[in-house]
C-alpha cells in the first residue's frame, strides 16, 4: 500500500502535470529546431561580424546540438546545398568544419548528398543534380571528399556522354555538368591530380568536337555574329574553361571562406565517393534543351571610368551570369524581393552591375524555345529595378533598348514579338515617354522592314493598355504613317451605299429585334427571309448560307461593340444560333470573315472573340488555321496579331488533349485500384477509391480513350494543315522569285520563314509527337532546302 500523502484529485493533477511537462518539452524542441533552421539558412546575412567568424560560431553550435538534433542538422545542410546554390561555398565550409570535428557526421553528410544526386538523376531533376554535383566537387576544397574519387565520378559521367543510341541532349547535359564543376574545383585538381585533370579535359574536347550543331541557328537571338558572337552554351563554357586553364585555374569571383580554415581542414580525414551507377536512358526522360548564349554588351558599352565588364570568354562572365540567373530562379515568385537581391549583388563594386543585370534579364526573356517564366515577370522586374535604382537603371535600360532596336533587322522573329510586348508594357508604366524623334528616320523605310514594323506593333500594343487619342498624343506628327486607326467597328449595313447590299433590310430588322430582347427562335425566324446565294451553284441542298451568317454575326457583334463583356453576353445568349449556322468548317470560315470585316481596325477584339469562340467550341481549330492562311488575309499575314491568334489556337488544342490525357490516366488508376481492392471487400474498396459512384467502369474508360484518340487526330490534323500551308506559300514564293529572276530573301520571306520556325519552337513538345508523320508526308527530301532546313533544325533540337 502506498504511503504517499494523498491529494484531492490526485490522478487528474498528475496527468495535468505530465501533459504540461510534455508540451513544454515539445515547445522547447520546436523552438530549438526553428532556431537552428534560422541560423543555418541565414548564415552570413545582416551580420556585422565577418563570415568566417559566423561560420566558426555556427559550426560550434551545430556540434553542441548534434547528439540531440543530428537528423535535423543533416537535413537542413543538405537542403541548403540544393536550394541555395549561390551560397555553395558557405555550406561546403560548414560541412568541412563539421567533418573536422566529427568524422562520422561528415561521412553521413556525404552519403546523403550522394543519395540526393542519384535520386535527382532518376527523377530527371537536372538542376538539382547539377547543383549537388558541384557541391560534392567543392567538398574536395574543404578536405571532406577525396579528389581521386571525385575524378572517377566525373569520368563515369563522361562515359555516359560516349553512349550510342541516346539523345544528343543527354550527352550534352552530362558534359555540361562536368564542366560546370571545374571553376570551383579546377585549381585543387590541378595542384593534386594534374595528369588526370588533363585527361579529363582531353576527353571533353574530343566529345565536343563530335557533337552535331544543326540546332544552333534555331536558338540564336541574332542571325549574324556582328558585333557579338552567338555561341552555343557548351562551346561558350568550354572556351571559358580553356581560358581559366591558361590562367592556371585562378578566378576572381567565387568566395572561398574555407581558405581561412585551411589549417583546421587539412588535418581532417577525407571520404571517398562510392562508385555510382548512372541511370540508363529511358524514352520517358526529358532533358534540358540546349541554348545559345545571349550577348548584348561588351566593355565598350560601359562607362569608361567604371569597372570593366569581363570578356565573353572569361570565367568571371560565366560565374556572374550564373549567379544572377540563380537569384532570378530563387525569387521569381516575388519581383520586389528579386529586384532587391539583384541590386545587392555581392562584389558589385568590381563589375558594371546594371549592365550585367539587364543583359541577363533580356537573355531570359529572349531564351528559345521559351523563356523560363512568364514574359510579364521580366517586364515587372525591370520596373522594380528602375524604381530601386533611379540614377542608373533607367539609363542602362534605355541604352539596351536602343541597341536592340538598331540590331532588330537580324533578330529572331519570336524574340521580335517578345521585344514588342515588353517595350509596350514598359512604356505604359512610364507615361509612354520616349525619345520618339530619334526614330523618325526609320519611318521612311519599307513598311515590312523590322524597324518601322516594330514601332507600329508597339503602338498597337500600347493602345491595348491605353486608348487611341492618348497614343496619338504621345508621338510626333511624323508618326502618322504608323499610327493605328481608331478601333471602331465597320458595320457595312449602315455604311454609305449599304442600301444596295443584299441583306441590309433584314439586318435592320434584326437589330431592332435584338434591341427588343428577342429570343433565339425569333431571331432565326427573321433570318429565314434571307436567300442563299450558294443555291445558284449548289442548288437547294447548299450546306450553309453565307449571307445569313454575315448578317447575323455583323449585326450581333456591332450591337455588342461597347465592350468585351457585351460581346461575350451576346455570344452566350445566341449560342444555339451560332451552332445552327456554323455547322461545318466552311460556315465557320464565313463567321471569321464577318468578324474580321467588322473589326478590321481593332485587332485585340478579333483575338478576344476568336479565343472565346474556340473556348466554347463554336469554332474549330482547323477552321481558324485555314482562315489565317486564306488569300483574303494575305495583307495582314505578317502582322503580329495574326500569329497571336494562331498560337492561342494551337494552345487551346494542346490543352484540350492534355486534359483528356490526364483524365484518362486518372480513370485508369482508379479502375486499377478498385479492381485491386475488390478482393478486400466493399469497405476496403470505398476507402481506396472514395465514394462508390466515383468509380469509373471499363466502358467509361473505353469512351475516354476514344475521345482522346479523336482529339489527338484533330491535333495532328491541325499541325498538318499549318505546316502544309507554310510549305505551299513559301514554295510558291521561291518558284515565283526564281521565274522572275528576283531575290527571294526579302522581308516577307524572312517574316514567313521566321513564323514557321516560331511554330516549331513554341510548340516543340506537341509537334515532336508527330515529327515522323510530318517527315513522311510534308518535309520530304524533294522540298526546297531553305524550308527543309527549318524542320531539320527542329528535329536536331529534340534529338
PDB file of C-alpha atoms in Angstrom, residues 141 182-192 197 247-250 256:
ATOM      1  CA  UNK A 141      38.409  22.009 -51.452  1.00  0.00           C
ATOM      2  CA  UNK A 182      35.546  22.908 -62.801  1.00  0.00           C
ATOM      3  CA  UNK A 183      35.619  26.641 -61.891  1.00  0.00           C
ATOM      4  CA  UNK A 184      35.123  25.592 -58.246  1.00  0.00           C
ATOM      5  CA  UNK A 185      37.409  22.562 -58.050  1.00  0.00           C
ATOM      6  CA  UNK A 186      39.774  23.021 -61.014  1.00  0.00           C
ATOM      7  CA  UNK A 187      42.585  24.619 -59.009  1.00  0.00           C
ATOM      8  CA  UNK A 188      42.592  21.839 -56.399  1.00  0.00           C
ATOM      9  CA  UNK A 189      42.605  19.118 -59.064  1.00  0.00           C
ATOM     10  CA  UNK A 190      45.341  20.969 -60.966  1.00  0.00           C
ATOM     11  CA  UNK A 191      47.563  21.012 -57.892  1.00  0.00           C
ATOM     12  CA  UNK A 192      46.914  17.423 -56.778  1.00  0.00           C
ATOM     13  CA  UNK A 197      42.587  16.523 -64.965  1.00  0.00           C
ATOM     14  CA  UNK A 247      45.267  31.356 -66.184  1.00  0.00           C
ATOM     15  CA  UNK A 248      46.338  28.389 -64.013  1.00  0.00           C
ATOM     16  CA  UNK A 249      42.750  27.952 -62.749  1.00  0.00           C
ATOM     17  CA  UNK A 250      42.802  31.295 -60.955  1.00  0.00           C
ATOM     18  CA  UNK A 256      36.134  30.729 -50.724  1.00  0.00           C
TER      19      UNK A 256
END
